[in-house]
Amino acid sequence: MSRRAVLAAGVASLAAPPLVSAQGTWPNKPVRMVVPYGAGNLADHVARVLAEDLQQRWGQRVVADNQAGAGGAIGVAQIARAAPDGYTIGLVAMAALVITPHMTRAPYDPLRDLTPVAGVTVSSGALTLRSELGITTLPDFVTAARARPAGDPFFYYSAGNGTVPHLNFEILRRTLDFPVQHVPYRTSPAGLADLLAGRVQATLDSFSVVLPAIQAGTLRAVVATPRSRMPELPEVPSIAEVAPQVEFAHAWQAVMAPAGLPPEITARIAADTKAALALPGFAARMPAGAGLFDLGPDALADQMRRDHARFGTLVAELGLRSE
């Protein structure tokens, strides 16, 4: 075989051949990737990077389709109702799968109506305070919170009841036993504006939201939610270092499909997603604080079941309902 032929064969092996299934050759037309959030959301960013890679592998367009509303429930319902043929999939954040269904009458059962396909990314947060408070560690924050007058507690913001930052702050409060008052906002930017203005004192919002103000010195991060330090702020300790008993929620994003997706198509999408995550350029295109969450179908299904049970209990204990 000539050198040119060997090189051509090597390049061709990078793309998997079309999958022949009971439904015929897949994919033989564009694939719709439902994103249950607005443009600019973290999941939207991840979906567009993933879609760009998958369409090169599949030789078909992969169209990111934003279907925002109801905390992701509108888009997830569209995924659940679609034909299980591989031509409608979704990139969904964990809250719409394991938190929202416990707070409202969601038009889907995530454990029954969906096929978990592949984990993609997981986003981290940090306990972030106004720098002028002079608090530099988590123990100091807990001590200061306990010392506040009953009628003048520390206030923290989240982007709404039942969001991951809200539940993580409640996990922190309950585990370490200190008083603090939640102030729900409609969006993270609105809450961040009030934190910067001094109307609230703290947040556990996503790292990508608070990083610019931390870098500017206006806010201070005192502990990060992952179990290891974040490369963007290596001087900030992880929760495992200062309070290992605190088990924060991990805000993952994953590829989901309708229930009944043929196993061979599930395996193909999962394998191609895994291959995309392995590319050095994929992680480099993720926002600050977003790491890879490389789970196959079975491991993702197990993660969903554990988180669904855990946060169902927490939502019930906190008495949370969608507004």
Tab-separated table of C-alpha atoms in Angstrom, residues 5 21 46 52 59 86 102 128 146 151 154 182 210 226 232 255:
chain	number	residue	atom	x	y	z
A	5	ALA	CA	-3.170	5.301	0.798
A	21	SER	CA	-30.141	-0.011	12.959
A	46	VAL	CA	-21.830	23.413	26.142
A	52	GLU	CA	-20.207	21.348	16.386
A	59	GLY	CA	-21.756	14.069	8.595
A	86	GLY	CA	-32.020	9.458	17.662
A	102	HIS	CA	-40.048	17.599	42.979
A	128	THR	CA	-18.344	34.276	47.746
A	146	ARG	CA	-23.804	32.929	64.440
A	151	GLY	CA	-33.143	40.346	63.294
A	154	PHE	CA	-26.427	37.632	56.659
A	182	HIS	CA	-32.108	33.354	51.427
A	210	VAL	CA	-18.668	35.591	40.302
A	226	PRO	CA	-15.571	20.813	44.281
A	232	GLU	CA	-8.678	29.282	38.207
A	255	VAL	CA	-27.058	14.392	26.866
